[in-house]
């Protein structure tokens, strides 16, 4: 913490709060490229595959950016229906014909979709009805239009499914296979699982399982504007649009390209139900990964009130008594509550080792950790680099 100029007591307070009956599974904090805190609990470890729930949406978005880089897609402002020209889409009108890929990335399609009016546990929920259909993406595209495209953000796992199907249509590959070649392999992500949803396509909005450290790799890729080991994995312009507030929402945060955005404070995040999250702070070169098993985990307040605050305050040789945090935006707490009660799937990864331990070697620098993992993928090597 001292080396990376973070307030130790602020992080210690977070750890104490988490240990006090919390359902957090893992917490990972990275500052200036260094892993400054990592730990696992509730029987989880660095090799545990976590269901990241709706954090999956941000991975699906990344694949769209990569497909643009590879020439499979022209632009996110392309009309989307021509990419599905071999499908017979129902309820087509001028509004539906004007739908673009961007509308699906920002969840402003205007389609008749509502996944929050019925519990996610009910087979009548639109997400479950979609996934139970023979062609989930067509189920979404067949819906009637009720709003002008681009007017209103309506949270839609259906939009994510259409994007997943788009990857399948333009590449001829399952999204998982496309990700393996162009995203996971370059980042040395080898242990994962991703559920299928009809038509030989992966679930676009949920059901991706990853290790916490690999979630960190993905977050670090975005922190570095899509660059990894001197290779531009995701186009810079696409990353810029992803982390920009494309549309306002009824919740605490704005929305980019399948990322939640707090543009005023220069951070953006992927959020999943039951305490899954990837938080990326550009202003303080800061990354937090959290995973858990309960919708009651206030992950946004953990980030704003403790982790980000620790970076703002910096390390002090004479840190006084800890005071209650109150600087985080109360609206982000409400977002957690709404997400929890609305029930949409999100995954958070939390990792937290002993806060007082110092780095044992320069190998704990995040980029070094990630690059070494590219060439040395054994569990023992991970422990050597990532443990304190």
Coordinates of C-alpha atoms in Angstrom, one line a residue:
X1 CA 0.0 0.0 0.0
X2 CA 2.8 2.4 0.9
X3 CA 4.6 1.9 -2.3
X4 CA 1.5 2.7 -4.4
X5 CA 0.5 5.6 -2.2
X6 CA -2.8 4.2 -0.8
X7 CA -4.3 4.9 2.6
X8 CA -3.8 1.6 4.5
X9 CA -6.4 2.2 7.2
X10 CA -9.0 2.9 4.6
X11 CA -8.4 -0.6 3.0
X12 CA -8.2 -2.2 6.5
X13 CA -11.6 -0.8 7.2
X14 CA -13.0 -2.4 4.1
X15 CA -11.4 -5.7 4.9
X16 CA -12.9 -5.6 8.4
X17 CA -16.3 -4.8 6.9
X18 CA -16.1 -7.7 4.5
X19 CA -15.0 -10.1 7.2
X20 CA -18.0 -9.2 9.3
X21 CA -20.4 -11.7 7.9
X22 CA -20.0 -10.7 4.3
X23 CA -20.7 -13.0 1.4
X24 CA -17.7 -11.7 -0.6
X25 CA -15.7 -14.5 -2.2
X26 CA -12.7 -12.6 -3.5
X27 CA -11.2 -9.1 -3.7
X28 CA -8.4 -7.9 -5.9
X29 CA -7.0 -4.3 -5.9
X30 CA -4.4 -3.1 -8.4
X31 CA -2.8 0.4 -8.4
X32 CA -0.3 1.7 -10.9
X33 CA 0.1 -1.8 -12.4
X34 CA 0.8 -3.5 -9.0
X35 CA -1.3 -5.9 -7.1
X36 CA -1.6 -4.2 -3.8
X37 CA -4.2 -6.5 -2.2
X38 CA -5.6 -10.0 -3.0
X39 CA -7.5 -12.6 -0.9
X40 CA -10.1 -15.2 -1.1
X41 CA -12.7 -16.5 1.4
X42 CA -15.8 -18.7 1.8
X43 CA -13.8 -21.7 0.5
X44 CA -12.8 -20.0 -2.8
X45 CA -9.2 -19.7 -4.1
X46 CA -7.4 -18.3 -7.1
X47 CA -8.4 -21.3 -9.2
X48 CA -12.1 -21.1 -8.4
X49 CA -14.3 -20.4 -11.5
X50 CA -16.8 -17.7 -10.6
X51 CA -20.1 -17.1 -12.3
X52 CA -19.7 -13.5 -13.3
X53 CA -23.4 -13.1 -14.2
X54 CA -24.0 -9.9 -16.1
X55 CA -20.3 -9.0 -16.2
X56 CA -20.5 -11.3 -19.2
X57 CA -22.1 -8.5 -21.1
X58 CA -18.8 -6.5 -21.1
X59 CA -17.0 -9.5 -22.6
X60 CA -19.5 -9.8 -25.3
X61 CA -19.0 -6.1 -26.0
X62 CA -15.3 -6.7 -26.3
X63 CA -15.9 -9.3 -28.9
X64 CA -17.8 -6.8 -31.0
X65 CA -14.8 -4.5 -30.9
X66 CA -12.5 -7.3 -31.9
X67 CA -14.8 -8.2 -34.8
X68 CA -14.5 -4.7 -36.0
X69 CA -10.7 -4.8 -35.8
X70 CA -10.7 -8.1 -37.8
X71 CA -13.0 -6.7 -40.5
X72 CA -16.1 -8.9 -39.7
X73 CA -18.2 -5.8 -38.8
X74 CA -17.9 -2.4 -40.5
X75 CA -19.0 -0.2 -37.7
X76 CA -21.3 -0.2 -34.6
X77 CA -23.4 2.4 -36.5
X78 CA -24.2 -0.2 -39.2
X79 CA -27.8 -1.3 -39.4
X80 CA -28.1 -4.7 -37.6
X81 CA -30.8 -6.5 -39.6
X82 CA -28.7 -6.9 -42.8
X83 CA -26.3 -9.0 -40.7
X84 CA -29.2 -11.4 -40.2
X85 CA -30.4 -11.4 -43.8
X86 CA -30.9 -15.2 -43.8
X87 CA -33.4 -14.9 -41.0
X88 CA -37.1 -13.9 -41.4
X89 CA -37.6 -11.3 -38.8
X90 CA -41.2 -10.4 -37.7
X91 CA -42.8 -7.1 -36.9
X92 CA -40.4 -5.2 -39.2
X93 CA -41.2 -1.5 -39.6
X94 CA -39.1 1.6 -40.3
X95 CA -38.0 1.9 -36.7
X96 CA -36.7 -1.7 -36.6
X97 CA -35.0 -1.3 -40.0
X98 CA -33.1 1.7 -38.5
X99 CA -31.7 -0.3 -35.5
X100 CA -28.0 -0.3 -35.3
X101 CA -25.4 -2.3 -33.5
X102 CA -24.9 0.7 -31.2
X103 CA -28.5 0.6 -30.1
X104 CA -28.0 -2.9 -28.9
X105 CA -24.7 -2.1 -27.2
X106 CA -26.3 0.9 -25.4
X107 CA -29.6 -1.0 -24.7
X108 CA -31.6 1.7 -26.5
X109 CA -33.3 -0.5 -29.1
X110 CA -36.9 0.5 -28.4
X111 CA -38.0 -3.1 -28.6
X112 CA -40.8 -4.3 -26.3
X113 CA -38.6 -5.8 -23.6
X114 CA -38.9 -5.9 -19.8
X115 CA -36.9 -8.3 -17.7
X116 CA -37.6 -6.6 -14.4
X117 CA -41.4 -7.0 -14.1
X118 CA -41.2 -10.7 -13.2
X119 CA -38.8 -12.5 -11.0
X120 CA -35.8 -14.1 -12.7
X121 CA -36.7 -17.3 -11.0
X122 CA -39.9 -17.5 -13.0
X123 CA -40.1 -19.2 -16.3
X124 CA -42.3 -16.3 -17.5
X125 CA -39.4 -13.8 -17.1
X126 CA -38.4 -12.6 -20.6
X127 CA -34.8 -13.7 -20.1
X128 CA -35.9 -17.3 -19.4
X129 CA -38.5 -17.3 -22.2
X130 CA -35.8 -16.1 -24.6
X131 CA -33.2 -18.7 -23.5
X132 CA -35.8 -21.4 -23.7
X133 CA -36.6 -20.6 -27.3
X134 CA -35.0 -22.4 -30.2
X135 CA -33.4 -19.2 -31.5
X136 CA -32.9 -16.8 -28.6
X137 CA -31.6 -13.9 -30.7
X138 CA -34.5 -14.2 -33.1
X139 CA -36.9 -14.2 -30.2
X140 CA -35.6 -10.7 -29.4
X141 CA -35.4 -9.4 -32.9
X142 CA -39.0 -10.5 -33.5
X143 CA -40.4 -8.3 -30.7
X144 CA -42.5 -5.3 -31.8
X145 CA -41.1 -1.8 -31.5
X146 CA -42.5 0.4 -28.8
X147 CA -40.1 3.3 -28.8
X148 CA -37.8 5.1 -31.2
X149 CA -34.3 3.6 -31.3
X150 CA -31.8 5.6 -29.2
X151 CA -34.5 7.3 -27.1
X152 CA -34.5 5.4 -23.8
X153 CA -32.2 3.0 -22.1
X154 CA -34.0 -0.2 -21.1
X155 CA -31.8 -2.8 -19.4
X156 CA -31.8 -5.8 -21.8
X157 CA -30.1 -9.2 -21.6
X158 CA -31.9 -9.8 -24.8
X159 CA -29.8 -7.1 -26.5
X160 CA -26.6 -8.9 -25.3
X161 CA -28.0 -12.2 -26.9
X162 CA -28.4 -10.5 -30.2
X163 CA -24.8 -9.3 -30.1
X164 CA -23.6 -12.8 -29.3
X165 CA -25.6 -14.1 -32.3
X166 CA -24.1 -11.3 -34.4
X167 CA -20.6 -12.6 -33.6
X168 CA -21.7 -16.1 -34.6
X169 CA -23.2 -14.8 -37.9
X170 CA -20.3 -12.7 -39.1
X171 CA -17.4 -15.0 -38.0
X172 CA -19.0 -18.4 -38.4
X173 CA -17.6 -19.3 -35.0
X174 CA -19.2 -19.6 -31.6
X175 CA -18.5 -16.5 -29.5
X176 CA -16.5 -18.7 -27.1
X177 CA -14.3 -20.0 -30.0
X178 CA -13.9 -16.4 -31.3
X179 CA -13.0 -15.2 -27.8
X180 CA -10.5 -18.1 -27.3
X181 CA -8.6 -17.1 -30.4
X182 CA -8.7 -13.3 -30.2
X183 CA -9.2 -12.4 -26.5
X184 CA -8.6 -15.3 -24.1
X185 CA -5.5 -16.7 -25.6
X186 CA -3.6 -13.4 -25.9
X187 CA -4.5 -12.7 -22.2
X188 CA -3.5 -16.3 -21.2
X189 CA -7.0 -17.1 -20.0
X190 CA -7.3 -20.8 -20.4
X191 CA -9.6 -22.0 -17.6
X192 CA -13.2 -20.9 -18.1
X193 CA -16.7 -22.0 -19.0
X194 CA -19.4 -20.3 -21.1
X195 CA -22.9 -21.7 -21.4
X196 CA -24.7 -22.1 -24.8
X197 CA -28.1 -20.7 -25.7
X198 CA -29.4 -22.3 -28.8
X199 CA -28.3 -21.9 -32.4
X200 CA -24.7 -22.9 -31.4
X201 CA -24.3 -19.5 -29.7
X202 CA -23.1 -18.6 -26.2
X203 CA -25.3 -16.8 -23.7
X204 CA -24.4 -13.1 -24.4
X205 CA -25.5 -11.6 -21.1
X206 CA -24.5 -14.1 -18.4
X207 CA -23.2 -17.6 -17.6
X208 CA -19.5 -16.9 -18.3
X209 CA -17.4 -18.5 -15.5
X210 CA -13.9 -17.1 -14.9
X211 CA -11.2 -17.0 -12.3
X212 CA -10.8 -13.8 -10.4
X213 CA -7.3 -13.2 -11.7
X214 CA -8.6 -13.5 -15.2
X215 CA -11.3 -11.0 -14.6
X216 CA -8.4 -8.7 -13.5
X217 CA -6.6 -9.4 -16.8
X218 CA -9.7 -8.3 -18.7
X219 CA -10.1 -5.2 -16.6
X220 CA -6.4 -4.3 -17.0
X221 CA -6.8 -4.7 -20.8
X222 CA -9.4 -1.9 -20.7
X223 CA -7.3 0.2 -18.2
X224 CA -4.6 0.1 -20.9
X225 CA -7.0 1.2 -23.6
X226 CA -7.3 -2.3 -25.2
X227 CA -3.6 -2.9 -25.4
X228 CA -1.8 -6.0 -24.2
X229 CA 1.9 -6.9 -24.5
X230 CA 2.2 -4.2 -27.2
X231 CA -0.7 -5.7 -29.2
X232 CA -3.9 -3.7 -29.7
X233 CA -6.5 -6.4 -28.9
X234 CA -9.5 -4.0 -28.9
X235 CA -9.5 -0.8 -31.0
X236 CA -8.7 2.3 -29.0
X237 CA -11.7 4.1 -30.4
X238 CA -14.0 1.3 -29.3
X239 CA -12.6 1.3 -25.8
X240 CA -13.1 5.0 -25.7
X241 CA -16.8 4.7 -26.7
X242 CA -17.2 1.8 -24.3
X243 CA -16.2 3.8 -21.2
X244 CA -18.0 7.0 -22.3
X245 CA -21.5 7.9 -21.1
X246 CA -23.4 7.1 -24.3
X247 CA -26.8 7.3 -22.6
X248 CA -28.3 8.2 -19.3
X249 CA -30.2 5.7 -17.2
X250 CA -32.8 5.7 -14.4
X251 CA -30.1 4.3 -12.1
X252 CA -27.0 5.8 -10.5
X253 CA -24.6 5.3 -13.4
X254 CA -24.8 6.1 -17.1
X255 CA -24.2 3.5 -19.8
X256 CA -21.6 3.1 -22.5
X257 CA -21.1 0.1 -24.7
X258 CA -22.2 -2.6 -22.3
X259 CA -20.3 -0.9 -19.5
X260 CA -21.7 1.2 -16.6
X261 CA -20.0 4.6 -16.5
X262 CA -19.4 7.3 -13.9
X263 CA -17.9 9.8 -16.3
X264 CA -17.6 12.6 -13.7
X265 CA -15.3 10.5 -11.6
X266 CA -13.6 8.9 -14.5
X267 CA -14.4 5.3 -13.7
X268 CA -16.4 2.6 -15.4
X269 CA -17.5 -0.9 -14.4
X270 CA -18.9 -4.3 -15.3
X271 CA -21.5 -5.3 -12.8
X272 CA -23.2 -8.7 -12.1
X273 CA -25.7 -9.9 -9.6
X274 CA -24.7 -11.4 -6.2
X275 CA -21.6 -9.2 -5.9
X276 CA -19.6 -9.5 -9.1
X277 CA -17.8 -6.5 -10.5
X278 CA -14.9 -5.1 -12.4
X279 CA -14.1 -1.5 -11.5
X280 CA -11.7 0.5 -13.6
X281 CA -10.6 4.0 -12.5
X282 CA -8.7 6.0 -15.1
X283 CA -8.0 9.0 -12.9
X284 CA -6.1 6.9 -10.3
X285 CA -4.9 4.1 -12.5
X286 CA -6.9 1.8 -10.2
X287 CA -8.6 -1.6 -10.7
X288 CA -10.9 -3.5 -8.3
X289 CA -12.2 -7.0 -8.9
X290 CA -14.8 -8.4 -6.6
X291 CA -16.9 -11.6 -6.5
X292 CA -19.5 -12.8 -4.1
X293 CA -22.6 -14.8 -3.3
X294 CA -25.2 -12.2 -2.3
X295 CA -27.1 -9.3 -3.9
X296 CA -26.7 -7.5 -0.6
X297 CA -23.0 -6.8 -1.2
X298 CA -22.6 -3.1 -1.8
X299 CA -19.8 -3.3 -4.2
X300 CA -20.1 0.2 -5.6
X301 CA -19.8 1.7 -2.1
X302 CA -16.8 -0.6 -1.4
X303 CA -15.1 0.9 -4.4
X304 CA -16.1 4.5 -4.0
X305 CA -16.0 4.7 -0.2
X306 CA -12.9 2.7 0.5
X307 CA -10.7 1.6 -2.5
X308 CA -11.0 4.8 -4.5
X309 CA -10.9 6.9 -1.4
X310 CA -7.7 5.2 -0.3
X311 CA -6.1 6.2 -3.6
X312 CA -7.4 9.8 -3.2
X313 CA -6.1 10.2 0.3
X314 CA -2.8 8.4 -0.3
X315 CA -0.4 6.8 2.1
X316 CA 0.5 8.6 5.3
X317 CA 3.2 7.7 7.9
X318 CA 0.8 9.0 10.6
X319 CA -2.6 7.9 9.6
X320 CA -5.1 8.9 12.3
X321 CA -8.1 7.1 13.5
X322 CA -10.4 5.8 10.8
X323 CA -13.5 7.9 10.1
X324 CA -16.7 6.8 8.6
X325 CA -16.7 7.0 4.8
X326 CA -19.3 9.3 3.3
X327 CA -17.8 10.6 0.1
X328 CA -19.2 8.0 -2.3
X329 CA -22.3 8.9 -4.2
X330 CA -25.3 7.5 -2.4
X331 CA -26.9 6.8 -5.8
X332 CA -24.4 4.0 -6.4
X333 CA -25.7 2.3 -3.3
X334 CA -29.2 2.6 -4.8
X335 CA -27.9 1.0 -8.0
X336 CA -26.8 -2.0 -6.1
X337 CA -30.1 -2.3 -4.4
X338 CA -32.0 -1.9 -7.7
X339 CA -29.8 -4.5 -9.4
X340 CA -30.3 -6.9 -6.4
X341 CA -34.1 -6.5 -6.3
X342 CA -34.4 -6.4 -10.1
X343 CA -32.5 -9.6 -10.2
X344 CA -30.4 -9.3 -13.3
X345 CA -27.3 -11.4 -13.3
X346 CA -24.0 -9.8 -12.3
X347 CA -20.7 -11.2 -11.0
X348 CA -18.2 -9.6 -8.7
X349 CA -14.8 -10.8 -7.7
X350 CA -13.2 -9.9 -4.4
X351 CA -9.7 -10.8 -3.3
X352 CA -8.0 -9.5 -0.2
X353 CA -4.7 -10.6 1.4
X354 CA -3.1 -9.2 4.5
X355 CA -3.0 -5.5 4.0
X356 CA 0.1 -4.9 6.0
X357 CA 2.4 -7.2 3.9
X358 CA 4.8 -5.6 1.5
X359 CA 5.8 -6.6 -2.0
X360 CA 8.3 -9.4 -2.0
X361 CA 9.6 -8.7 -5.5
X362 CA 9.1 -6.5 -8.6
X363 CA 7.4 -9.5 -10.1
X364 CA 4.2 -8.4 -8.4
X365 CA 3.8 -5.6 -10.8
X366 CA 0.5 -6.3 -12.6
X367 CA 1.8 -6.1 -16.1
X368 CA 4.7 -8.4 -15.3
X369 CA 2.3 -10.7 -13.6
X370 CA 0.1 -10.8 -16.7
X371 CA 2.9 -11.2 -19.1
X372 CA 4.6 -13.9 -17.1
X373 CA 1.2 -15.8 -17.0
X374 CA 1.3 -15.7 -20.8
X375 CA 4.4 -17.9 -20.8
X376 CA 4.1 -19.7 -17.5
X377 CA 0.6 -20.9 -16.8
X378 CA 1.2 -23.2 -13.9
X379 CA -0.6 -22.7 -10.6
X380 CA 2.7 -22.5 -8.7
X381 CA 3.9 -19.7 -10.9
X382 CA 0.6 -17.8 -10.2
X383 CA 1.2 -18.2 -6.5
X384 CA 4.8 -17.0 -6.8
X385 CA 3.8 -13.9 -8.6
X386 CA 0.4 -13.0 -7.1
X387 CA 0.8 -14.0 -3.4
X388 CA 2.3 -11.8 -0.8

